PDB file of C-alpha atoms in Angstrom:
ATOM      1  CA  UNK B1261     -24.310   4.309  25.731  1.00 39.00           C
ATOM      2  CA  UNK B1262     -26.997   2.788  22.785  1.00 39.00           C
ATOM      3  CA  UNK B1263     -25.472   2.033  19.751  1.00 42.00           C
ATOM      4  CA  UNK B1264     -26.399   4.766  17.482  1.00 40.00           C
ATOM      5  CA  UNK B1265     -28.948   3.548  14.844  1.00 40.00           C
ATOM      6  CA  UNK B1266     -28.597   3.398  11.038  1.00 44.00           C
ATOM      7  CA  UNK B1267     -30.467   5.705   8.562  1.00 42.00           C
ATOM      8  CA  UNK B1268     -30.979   4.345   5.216  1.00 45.00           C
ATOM      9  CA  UNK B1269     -29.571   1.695   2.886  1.00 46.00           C
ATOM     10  CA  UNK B1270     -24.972   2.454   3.271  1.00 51.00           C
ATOM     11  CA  UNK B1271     -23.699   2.931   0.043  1.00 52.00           C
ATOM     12  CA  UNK B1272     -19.529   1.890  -0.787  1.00 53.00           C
ATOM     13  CA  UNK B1273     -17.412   3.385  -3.203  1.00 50.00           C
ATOM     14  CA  UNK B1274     -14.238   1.694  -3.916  1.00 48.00           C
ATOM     15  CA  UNK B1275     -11.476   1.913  -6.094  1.00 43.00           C
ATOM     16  CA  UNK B1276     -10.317  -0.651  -8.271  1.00 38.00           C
ATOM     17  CA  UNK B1277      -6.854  -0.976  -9.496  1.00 36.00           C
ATOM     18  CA  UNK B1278      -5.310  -4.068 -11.628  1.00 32.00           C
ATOM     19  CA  UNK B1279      -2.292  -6.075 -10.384  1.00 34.00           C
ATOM     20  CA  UNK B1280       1.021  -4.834 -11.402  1.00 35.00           C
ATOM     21  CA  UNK B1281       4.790  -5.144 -10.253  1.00 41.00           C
ATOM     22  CA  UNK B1282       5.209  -2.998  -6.643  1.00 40.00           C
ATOM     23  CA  UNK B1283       6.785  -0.174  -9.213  1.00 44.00           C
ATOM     24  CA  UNK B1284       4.144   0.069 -11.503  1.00 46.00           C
ATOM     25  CA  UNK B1285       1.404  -0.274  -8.615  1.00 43.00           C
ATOM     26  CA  UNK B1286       2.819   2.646  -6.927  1.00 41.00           C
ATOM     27  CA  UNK B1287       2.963   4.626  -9.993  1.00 44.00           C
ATOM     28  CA  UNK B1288      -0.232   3.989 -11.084  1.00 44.00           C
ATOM     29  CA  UNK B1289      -1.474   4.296  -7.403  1.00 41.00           C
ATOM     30  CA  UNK B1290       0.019   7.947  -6.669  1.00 38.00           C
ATOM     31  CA  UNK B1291      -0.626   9.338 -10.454  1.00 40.00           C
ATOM     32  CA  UNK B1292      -4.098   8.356 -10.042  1.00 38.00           C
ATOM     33  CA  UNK B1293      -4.500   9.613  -6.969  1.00 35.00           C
ATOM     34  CA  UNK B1294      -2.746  13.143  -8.021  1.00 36.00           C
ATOM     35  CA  UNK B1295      -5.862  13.497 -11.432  1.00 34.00           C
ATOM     36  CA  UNK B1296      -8.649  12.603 -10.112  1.00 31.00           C
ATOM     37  CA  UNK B1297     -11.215  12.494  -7.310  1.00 33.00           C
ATOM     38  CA  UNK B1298     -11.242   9.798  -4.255  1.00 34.00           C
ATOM     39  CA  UNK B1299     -13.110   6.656  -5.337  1.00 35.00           C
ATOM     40  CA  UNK B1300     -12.732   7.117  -9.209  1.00 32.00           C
ATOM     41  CA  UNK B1301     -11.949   4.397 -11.352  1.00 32.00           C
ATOM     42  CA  UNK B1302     -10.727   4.423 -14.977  1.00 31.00           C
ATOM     43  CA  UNK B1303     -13.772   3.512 -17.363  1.00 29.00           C
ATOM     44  CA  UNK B1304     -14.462   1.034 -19.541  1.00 30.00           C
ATOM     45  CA  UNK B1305     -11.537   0.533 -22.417  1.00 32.00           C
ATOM     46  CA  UNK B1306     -12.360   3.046 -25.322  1.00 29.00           C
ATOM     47  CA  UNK B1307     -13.890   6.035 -23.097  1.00 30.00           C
ATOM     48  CA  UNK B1308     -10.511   6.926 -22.077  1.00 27.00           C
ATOM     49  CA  UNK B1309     -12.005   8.759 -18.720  1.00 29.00           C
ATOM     50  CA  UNK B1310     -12.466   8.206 -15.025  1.00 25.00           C
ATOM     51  CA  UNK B1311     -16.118   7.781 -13.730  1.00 28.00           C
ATOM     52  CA  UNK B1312     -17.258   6.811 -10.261  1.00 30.00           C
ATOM     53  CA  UNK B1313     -17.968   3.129  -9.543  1.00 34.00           C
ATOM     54  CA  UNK B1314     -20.785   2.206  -6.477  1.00 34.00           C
ATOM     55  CA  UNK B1315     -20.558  -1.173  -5.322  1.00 35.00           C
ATOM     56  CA  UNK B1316     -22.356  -3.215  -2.774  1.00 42.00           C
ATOM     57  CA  UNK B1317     -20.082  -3.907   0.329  1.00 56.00           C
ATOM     58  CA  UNK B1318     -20.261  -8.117  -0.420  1.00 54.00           C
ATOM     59  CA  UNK B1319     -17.601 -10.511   0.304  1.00 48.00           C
ATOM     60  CA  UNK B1320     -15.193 -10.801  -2.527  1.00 46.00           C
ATOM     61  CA  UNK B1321     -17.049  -8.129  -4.839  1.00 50.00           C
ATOM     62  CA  UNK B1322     -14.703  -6.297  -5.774  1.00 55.00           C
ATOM     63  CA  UNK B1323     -11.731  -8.904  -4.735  1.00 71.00           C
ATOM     64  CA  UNK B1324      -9.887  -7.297  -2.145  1.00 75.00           C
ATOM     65  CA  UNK B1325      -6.112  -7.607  -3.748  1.00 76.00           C
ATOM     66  CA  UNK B1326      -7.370  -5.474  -6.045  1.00 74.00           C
ATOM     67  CA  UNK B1327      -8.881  -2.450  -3.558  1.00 76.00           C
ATOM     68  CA  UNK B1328      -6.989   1.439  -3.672  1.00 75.00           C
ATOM     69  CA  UNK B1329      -7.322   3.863  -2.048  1.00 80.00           C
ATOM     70  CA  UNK B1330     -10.667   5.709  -2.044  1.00 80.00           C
ATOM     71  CA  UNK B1331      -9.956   9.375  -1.034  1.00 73.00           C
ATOM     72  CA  UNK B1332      -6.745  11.502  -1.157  1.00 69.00           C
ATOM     73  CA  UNK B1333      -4.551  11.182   1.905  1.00 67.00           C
ATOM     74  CA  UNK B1334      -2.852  14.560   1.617  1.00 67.00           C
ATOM     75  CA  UNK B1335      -1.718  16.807   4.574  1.00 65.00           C
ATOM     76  CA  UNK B1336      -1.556  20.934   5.395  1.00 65.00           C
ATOM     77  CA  UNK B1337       0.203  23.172   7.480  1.00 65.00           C
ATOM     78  CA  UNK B1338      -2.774  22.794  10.265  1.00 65.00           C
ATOM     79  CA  UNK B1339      -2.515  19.286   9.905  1.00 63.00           C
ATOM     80  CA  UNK B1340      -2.126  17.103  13.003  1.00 65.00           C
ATOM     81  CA  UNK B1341      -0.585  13.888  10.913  1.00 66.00           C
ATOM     82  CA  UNK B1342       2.122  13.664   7.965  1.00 70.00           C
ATOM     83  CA  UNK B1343       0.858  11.384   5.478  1.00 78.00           C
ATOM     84  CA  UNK B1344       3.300   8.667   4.153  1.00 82.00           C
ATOM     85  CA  UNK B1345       4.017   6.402   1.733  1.00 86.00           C
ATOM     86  CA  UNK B1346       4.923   3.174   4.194  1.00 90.00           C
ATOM     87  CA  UNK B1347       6.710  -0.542   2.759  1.00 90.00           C
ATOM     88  CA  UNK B1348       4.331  -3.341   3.035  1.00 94.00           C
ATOM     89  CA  UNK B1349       6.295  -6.967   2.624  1.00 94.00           C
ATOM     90  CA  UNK B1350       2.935  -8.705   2.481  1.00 94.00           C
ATOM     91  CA  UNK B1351       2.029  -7.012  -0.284  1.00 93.00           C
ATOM     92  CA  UNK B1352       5.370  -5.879  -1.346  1.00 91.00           C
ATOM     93  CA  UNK B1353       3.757  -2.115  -2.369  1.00 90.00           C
ATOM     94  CA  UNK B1354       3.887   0.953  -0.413  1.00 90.00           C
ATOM     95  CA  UNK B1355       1.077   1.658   1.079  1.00 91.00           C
ATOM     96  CA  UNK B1356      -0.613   5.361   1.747  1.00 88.00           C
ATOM     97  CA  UNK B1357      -1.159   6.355   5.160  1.00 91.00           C
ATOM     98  CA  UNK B1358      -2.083   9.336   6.927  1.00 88.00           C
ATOM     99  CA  UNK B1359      -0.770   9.252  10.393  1.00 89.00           C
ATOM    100  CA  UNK B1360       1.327   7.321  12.748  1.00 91.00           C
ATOM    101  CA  UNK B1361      -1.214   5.193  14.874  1.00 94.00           C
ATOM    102  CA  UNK B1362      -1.698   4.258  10.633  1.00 95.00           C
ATOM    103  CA  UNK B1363       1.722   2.978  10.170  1.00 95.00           C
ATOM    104  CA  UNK B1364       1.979   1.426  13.289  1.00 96.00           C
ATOM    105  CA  UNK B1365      -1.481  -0.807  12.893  1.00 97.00           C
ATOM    106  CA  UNK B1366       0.084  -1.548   9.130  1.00 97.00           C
ATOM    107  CA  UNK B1367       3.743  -2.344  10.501  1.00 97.00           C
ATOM    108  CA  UNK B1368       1.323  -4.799  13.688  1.00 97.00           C
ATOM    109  CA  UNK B1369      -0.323  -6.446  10.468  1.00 98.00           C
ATOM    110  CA  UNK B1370       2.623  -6.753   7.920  1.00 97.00           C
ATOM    111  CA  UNK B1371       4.196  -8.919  11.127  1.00 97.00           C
ATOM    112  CA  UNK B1372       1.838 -11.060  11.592  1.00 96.00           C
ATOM    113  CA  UNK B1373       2.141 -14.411   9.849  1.00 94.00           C
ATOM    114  CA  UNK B1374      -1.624 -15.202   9.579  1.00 95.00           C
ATOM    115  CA  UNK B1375      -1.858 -12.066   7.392  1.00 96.00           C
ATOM    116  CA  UNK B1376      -1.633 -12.398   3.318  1.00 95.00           C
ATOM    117  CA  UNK B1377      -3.473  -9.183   2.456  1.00 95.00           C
ATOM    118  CA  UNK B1378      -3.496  -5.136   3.309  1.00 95.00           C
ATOM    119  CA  UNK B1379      -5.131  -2.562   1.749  1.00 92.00           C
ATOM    120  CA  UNK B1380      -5.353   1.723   2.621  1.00 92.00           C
ATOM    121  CA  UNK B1381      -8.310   3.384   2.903  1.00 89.00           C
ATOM    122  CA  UNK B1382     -10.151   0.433   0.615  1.00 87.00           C
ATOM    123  CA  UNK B1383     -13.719   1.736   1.041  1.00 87.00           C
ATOM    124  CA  UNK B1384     -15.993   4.580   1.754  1.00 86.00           C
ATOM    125  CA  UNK B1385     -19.240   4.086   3.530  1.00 88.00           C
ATOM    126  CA  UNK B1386     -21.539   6.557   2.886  1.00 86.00           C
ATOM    127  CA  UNK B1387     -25.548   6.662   4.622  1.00 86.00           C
ATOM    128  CA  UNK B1388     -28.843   8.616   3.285  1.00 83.00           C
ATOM    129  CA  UNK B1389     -28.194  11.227   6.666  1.00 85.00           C
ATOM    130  CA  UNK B1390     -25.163  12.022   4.446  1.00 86.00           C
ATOM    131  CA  UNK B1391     -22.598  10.677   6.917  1.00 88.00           C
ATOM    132  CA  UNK B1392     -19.878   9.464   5.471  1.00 88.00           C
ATOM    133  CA  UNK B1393     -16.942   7.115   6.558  1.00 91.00           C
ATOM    134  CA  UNK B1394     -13.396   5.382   5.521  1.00 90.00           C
ATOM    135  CA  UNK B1395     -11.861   2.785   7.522  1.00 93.00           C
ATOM    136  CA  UNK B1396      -8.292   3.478   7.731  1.00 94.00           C
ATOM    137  CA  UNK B1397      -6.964  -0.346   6.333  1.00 95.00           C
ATOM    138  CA  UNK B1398      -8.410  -3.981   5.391  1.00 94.00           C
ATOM    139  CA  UNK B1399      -6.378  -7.265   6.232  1.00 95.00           C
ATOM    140  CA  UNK B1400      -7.278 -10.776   4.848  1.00 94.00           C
ATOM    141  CA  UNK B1401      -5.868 -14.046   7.219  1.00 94.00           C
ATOM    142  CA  UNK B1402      -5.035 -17.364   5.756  1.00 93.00           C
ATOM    143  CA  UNK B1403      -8.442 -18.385   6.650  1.00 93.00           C
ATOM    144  CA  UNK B1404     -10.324 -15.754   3.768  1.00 90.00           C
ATOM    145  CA  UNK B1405     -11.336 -13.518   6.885  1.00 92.00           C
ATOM    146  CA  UNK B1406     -11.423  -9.925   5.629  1.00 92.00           C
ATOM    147  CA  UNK B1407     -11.085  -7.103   8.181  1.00 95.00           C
ATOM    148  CA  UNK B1408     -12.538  -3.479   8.402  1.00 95.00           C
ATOM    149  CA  UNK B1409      -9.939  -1.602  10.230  1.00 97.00           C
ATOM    150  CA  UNK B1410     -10.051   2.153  12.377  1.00 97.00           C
ATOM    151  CA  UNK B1411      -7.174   3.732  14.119  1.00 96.00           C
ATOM    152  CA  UNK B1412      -8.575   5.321  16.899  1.00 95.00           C
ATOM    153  CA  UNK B1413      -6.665   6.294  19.851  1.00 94.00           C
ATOM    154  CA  UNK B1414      -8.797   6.069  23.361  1.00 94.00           C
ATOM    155  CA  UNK B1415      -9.105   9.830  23.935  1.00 94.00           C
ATOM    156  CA  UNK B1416      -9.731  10.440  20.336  1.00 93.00           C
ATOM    157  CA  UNK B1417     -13.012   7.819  20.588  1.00 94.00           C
ATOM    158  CA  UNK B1418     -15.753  10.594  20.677  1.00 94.00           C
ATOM    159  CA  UNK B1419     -19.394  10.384  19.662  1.00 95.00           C
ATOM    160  CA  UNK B1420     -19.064  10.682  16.281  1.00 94.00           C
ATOM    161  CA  UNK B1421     -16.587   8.125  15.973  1.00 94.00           C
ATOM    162  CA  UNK B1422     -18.390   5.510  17.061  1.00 95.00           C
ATOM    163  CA  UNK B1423     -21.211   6.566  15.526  1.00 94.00           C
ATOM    164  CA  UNK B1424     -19.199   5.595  12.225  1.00 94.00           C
ATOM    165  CA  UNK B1425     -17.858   2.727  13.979  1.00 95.00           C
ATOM    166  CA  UNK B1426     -20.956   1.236  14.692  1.00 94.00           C
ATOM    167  CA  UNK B1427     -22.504   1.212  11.357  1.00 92.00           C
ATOM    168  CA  UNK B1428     -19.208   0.104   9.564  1.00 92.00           C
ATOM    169  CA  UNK B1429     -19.189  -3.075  12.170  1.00 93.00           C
ATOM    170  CA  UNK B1430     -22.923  -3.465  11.244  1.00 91.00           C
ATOM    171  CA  UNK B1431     -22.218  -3.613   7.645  1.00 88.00           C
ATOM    172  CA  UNK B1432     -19.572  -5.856   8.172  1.00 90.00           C
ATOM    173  CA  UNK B1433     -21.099  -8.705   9.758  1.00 89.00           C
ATOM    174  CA  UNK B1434     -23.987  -8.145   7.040  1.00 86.00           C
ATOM    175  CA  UNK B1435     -21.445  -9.275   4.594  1.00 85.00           C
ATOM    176  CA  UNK B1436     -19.587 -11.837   6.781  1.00 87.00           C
ATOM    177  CA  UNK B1437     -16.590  -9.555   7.145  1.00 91.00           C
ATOM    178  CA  UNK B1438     -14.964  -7.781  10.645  1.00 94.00           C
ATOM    179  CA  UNK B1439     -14.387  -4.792  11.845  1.00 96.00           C
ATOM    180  CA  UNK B1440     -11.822  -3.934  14.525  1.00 97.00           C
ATOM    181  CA  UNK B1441     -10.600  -0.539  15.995  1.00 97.00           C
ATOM    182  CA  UNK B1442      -6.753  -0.076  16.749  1.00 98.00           C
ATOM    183  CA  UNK B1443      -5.879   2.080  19.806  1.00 97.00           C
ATOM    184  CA  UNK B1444      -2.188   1.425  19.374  1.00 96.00           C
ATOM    185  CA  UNK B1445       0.438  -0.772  20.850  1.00 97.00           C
ATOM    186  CA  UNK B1446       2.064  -0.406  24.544  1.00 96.00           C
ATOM    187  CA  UNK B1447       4.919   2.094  24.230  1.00 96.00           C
ATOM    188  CA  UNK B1448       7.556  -1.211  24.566  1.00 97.00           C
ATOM    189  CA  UNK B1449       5.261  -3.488  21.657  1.00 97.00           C
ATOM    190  CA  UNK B1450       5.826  -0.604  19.706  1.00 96.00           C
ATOM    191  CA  UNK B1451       9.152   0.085  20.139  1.00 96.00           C
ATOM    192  CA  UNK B1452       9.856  -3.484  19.765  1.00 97.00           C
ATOM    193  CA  UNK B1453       8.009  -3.604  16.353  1.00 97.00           C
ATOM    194  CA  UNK B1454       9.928  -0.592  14.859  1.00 95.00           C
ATOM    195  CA  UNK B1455      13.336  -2.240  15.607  1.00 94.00           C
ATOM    196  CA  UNK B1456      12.138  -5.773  13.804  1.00 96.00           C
ATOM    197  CA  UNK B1457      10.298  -3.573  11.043  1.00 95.00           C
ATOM    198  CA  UNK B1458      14.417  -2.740  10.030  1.00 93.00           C
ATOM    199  CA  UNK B1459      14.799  -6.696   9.488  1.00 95.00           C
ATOM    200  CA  UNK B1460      11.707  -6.946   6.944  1.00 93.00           C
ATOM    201  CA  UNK B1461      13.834  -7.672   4.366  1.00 93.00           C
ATOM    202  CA  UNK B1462      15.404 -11.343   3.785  1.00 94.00           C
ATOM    203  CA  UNK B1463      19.276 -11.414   3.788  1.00 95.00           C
ATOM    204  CA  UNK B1464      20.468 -13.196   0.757  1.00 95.00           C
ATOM    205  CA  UNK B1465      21.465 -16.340   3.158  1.00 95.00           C
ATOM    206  CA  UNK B1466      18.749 -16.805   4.987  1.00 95.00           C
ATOM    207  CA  UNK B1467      18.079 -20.441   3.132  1.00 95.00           C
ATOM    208  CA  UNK B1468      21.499 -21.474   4.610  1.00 94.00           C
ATOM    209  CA  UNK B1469      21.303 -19.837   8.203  1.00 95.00           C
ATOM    210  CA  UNK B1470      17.418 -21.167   8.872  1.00 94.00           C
ATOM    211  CA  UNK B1471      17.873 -24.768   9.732  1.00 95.00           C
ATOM    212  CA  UNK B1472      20.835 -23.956  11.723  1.00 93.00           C
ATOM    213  CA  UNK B1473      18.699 -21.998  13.823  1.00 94.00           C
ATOM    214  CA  UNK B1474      15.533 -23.427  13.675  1.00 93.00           C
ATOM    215  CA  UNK B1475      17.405 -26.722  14.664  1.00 94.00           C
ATOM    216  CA  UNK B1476      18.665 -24.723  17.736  1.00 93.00           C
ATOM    217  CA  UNK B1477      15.288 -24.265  19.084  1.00 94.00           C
ATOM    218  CA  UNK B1478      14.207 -28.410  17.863  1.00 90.00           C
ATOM    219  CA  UNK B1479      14.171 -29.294  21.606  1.00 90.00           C
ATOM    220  CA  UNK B1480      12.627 -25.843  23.565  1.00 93.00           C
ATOM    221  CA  UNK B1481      13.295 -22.965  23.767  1.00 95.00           C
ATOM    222  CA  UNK B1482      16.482 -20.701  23.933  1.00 96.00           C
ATOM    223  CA  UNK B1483      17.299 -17.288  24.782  1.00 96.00           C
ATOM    224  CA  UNK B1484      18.398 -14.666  22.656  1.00 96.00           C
ATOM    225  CA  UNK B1485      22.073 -14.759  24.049  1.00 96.00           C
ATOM    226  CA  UNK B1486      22.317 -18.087  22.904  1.00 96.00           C
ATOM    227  CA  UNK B1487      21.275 -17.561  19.397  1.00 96.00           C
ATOM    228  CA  UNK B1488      23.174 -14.879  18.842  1.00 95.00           C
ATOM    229  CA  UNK B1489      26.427 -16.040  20.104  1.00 94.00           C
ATOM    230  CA  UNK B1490      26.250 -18.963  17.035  1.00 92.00           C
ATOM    231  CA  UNK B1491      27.265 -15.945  15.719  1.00 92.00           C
ATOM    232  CA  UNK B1492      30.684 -15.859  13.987  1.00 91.00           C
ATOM    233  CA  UNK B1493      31.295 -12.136  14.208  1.00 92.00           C
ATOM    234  CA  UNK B1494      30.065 -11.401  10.449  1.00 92.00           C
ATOM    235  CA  UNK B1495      26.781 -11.073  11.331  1.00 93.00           C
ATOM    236  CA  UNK B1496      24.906 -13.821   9.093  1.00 94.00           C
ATOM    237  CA  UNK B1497      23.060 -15.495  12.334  1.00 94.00           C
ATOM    238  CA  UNK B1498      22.250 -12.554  13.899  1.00 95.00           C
ATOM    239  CA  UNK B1499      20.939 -11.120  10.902  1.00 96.00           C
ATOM    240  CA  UNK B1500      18.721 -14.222  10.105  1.00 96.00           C
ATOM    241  CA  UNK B1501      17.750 -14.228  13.424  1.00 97.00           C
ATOM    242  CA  UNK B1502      15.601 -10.640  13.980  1.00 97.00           C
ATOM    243  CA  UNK B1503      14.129 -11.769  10.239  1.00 97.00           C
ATOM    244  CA  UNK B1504      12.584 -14.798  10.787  1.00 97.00           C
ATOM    245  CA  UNK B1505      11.436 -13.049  14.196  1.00 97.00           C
ATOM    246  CA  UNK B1506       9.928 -10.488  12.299  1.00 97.00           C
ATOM    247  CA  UNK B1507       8.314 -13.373  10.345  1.00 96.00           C
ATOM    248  CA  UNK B1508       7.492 -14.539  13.683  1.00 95.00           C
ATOM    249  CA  UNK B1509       8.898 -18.037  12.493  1.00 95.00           C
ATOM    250  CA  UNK B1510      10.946 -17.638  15.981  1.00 96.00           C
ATOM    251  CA  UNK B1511       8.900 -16.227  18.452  1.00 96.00           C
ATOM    252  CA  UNK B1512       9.624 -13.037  21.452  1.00 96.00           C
ATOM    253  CA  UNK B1513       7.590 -11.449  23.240  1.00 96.00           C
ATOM    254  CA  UNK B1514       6.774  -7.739  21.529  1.00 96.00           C
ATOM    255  CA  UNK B1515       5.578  -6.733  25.452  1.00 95.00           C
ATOM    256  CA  UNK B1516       8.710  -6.798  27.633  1.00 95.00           C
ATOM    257  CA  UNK B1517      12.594  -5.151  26.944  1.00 95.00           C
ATOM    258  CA  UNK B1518      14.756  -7.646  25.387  1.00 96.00           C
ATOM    259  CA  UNK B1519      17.995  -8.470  26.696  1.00 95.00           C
ATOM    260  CA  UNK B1520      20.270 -11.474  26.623  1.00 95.00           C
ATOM    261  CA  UNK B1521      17.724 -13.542  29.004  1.00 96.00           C
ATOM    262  CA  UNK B1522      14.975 -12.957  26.260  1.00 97.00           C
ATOM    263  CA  UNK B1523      13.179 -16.564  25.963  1.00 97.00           C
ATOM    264  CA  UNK B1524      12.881 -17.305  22.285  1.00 97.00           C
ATOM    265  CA  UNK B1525      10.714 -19.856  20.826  1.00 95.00           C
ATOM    266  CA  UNK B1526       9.623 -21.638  17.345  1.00 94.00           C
ATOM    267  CA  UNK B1527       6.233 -20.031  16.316  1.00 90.00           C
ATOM    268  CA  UNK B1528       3.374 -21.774  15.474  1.00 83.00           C
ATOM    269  CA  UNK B1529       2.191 -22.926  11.969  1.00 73.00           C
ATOM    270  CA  UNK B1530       0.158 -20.355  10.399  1.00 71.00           C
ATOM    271  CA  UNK B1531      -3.469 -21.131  10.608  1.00 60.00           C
ATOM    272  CA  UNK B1532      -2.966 -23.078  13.968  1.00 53.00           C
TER     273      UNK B1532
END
């Protein structure tokens, strides 16, 4: 099928919000979000209102770290998805999203080591034919590469989507940015992920356990039997161990069950 063609000059609204602590973010995030319309930012000091910003869609205008969300992400009683308010370690916020492919692309990209940036809903495209679009996240690598994301499963991929899709990825490489769509892990990957999602958080030891095990795998790899019968039956190794997996500082693989047999290796250096 031809790529659908573009009608006019896209315009992007996005919403700006200043750093604060992962308390105050999420404060000011939902409050804001609960006052006044999608893709409103507060004004300039002294007018004490919200008014709409347009910007260009240009690589590091406005920086990234500092995108919201755009639009409400609220739910009904017809509604297909429950929209949550989902932990992010990479930016160590909760995040808003609307629906469980959502969570599950965030959860894929707060795993990855190569990622140092997520946003929700950071931008909305709009076109002069009045069509109108939101990609569902953003990501930034080590590397400075920024990421237009859609969750999209395969049977949901109709017409219209790509019609959106299209022009978003168009835009994107304009600005020297990608675009990706997300159909979803395989049912194992994203069982997988859910379980190391629990081990997001670094036990207070970690600094002590980590060479022990790191030093384990200094010669190949091992198996996940082996690693976890270091163990001394208080559960410090075994803890440290699904964390720095999560961190993907030890490597499995998110595709196949694990078991005892499960080959475990030292991941690469990020930006490798």
């Amino acid at each position: 099928m031809r790529a659908p063609r573009c009608s006019g000059t896209p315009s992007v609204t996005a919403s700006l919000i200043s750093p604060f602590s992962e308390q105050e973010r999420c404060r000011e995030q939902c409050s804001s979000l609960r006052r006044t319309q999608a893709g409103f930012h507060r004004g300039v000091a002294g007018q004490g209102r919200w008014r709409p910003r347009e910007v260009g869609l240009t690589d590091g205008q406005p920086a990234v770290e500092h995108l919201g969300p755009v639009r409400r992400v609220r739910s009904s009683a017809s509604s297909r998805h429950v929209p949550v308010r989902a932990l992010c370690s990479t930016t160590n916020t909760a995040l808003l999203v609307e629906s469980g492919l959502e969570y599950e692309l965030l959860t894929w990209l707060d795993h990855r080591r190569d990622i140092t940036w997520v946003a929700a809903q950071p931008v909305e495209l709009s076109w002069s034919d009045k069509v109108r679009h939101t990609p569902d996240l953003l990501s930034v690598d080590v590397r400075g590469a920024v990421t237009l994301w859609d969750a999209r499963s395969k049977e949901r991929q109709d017409d219209d989507f790509w019609l959106k899709a299209r022009r978003t990825a168009k835009e994107c490489e304009r600005v020297g940015w990608g675009h990706e769509v997300f159909e979803g892990l395989s049912e194992i990957a994203g069982l997988n992920l859910r379980w190391l999602a629990g081990a997001r958080r670094a036990p207070q030891w970690l600094d002590a356990v980590r060479p022990q095990l790191l030093e384990q795998l200094a010669d190949g790899p091992r198996t996940l039997g082996e690693l976890m019968a270091l163990d001394d039956g208080r559960g410090f190794q075994t803890s440290c161990l699904w964390h720095l997996i999560w961190t993907q500082e030890l490597v499995v693989d998110l595709d196949h069950l694990w078991d005892q047999d499960t080959v475990c290796r030292r991941g690469q250096a990020v930006g490798a």
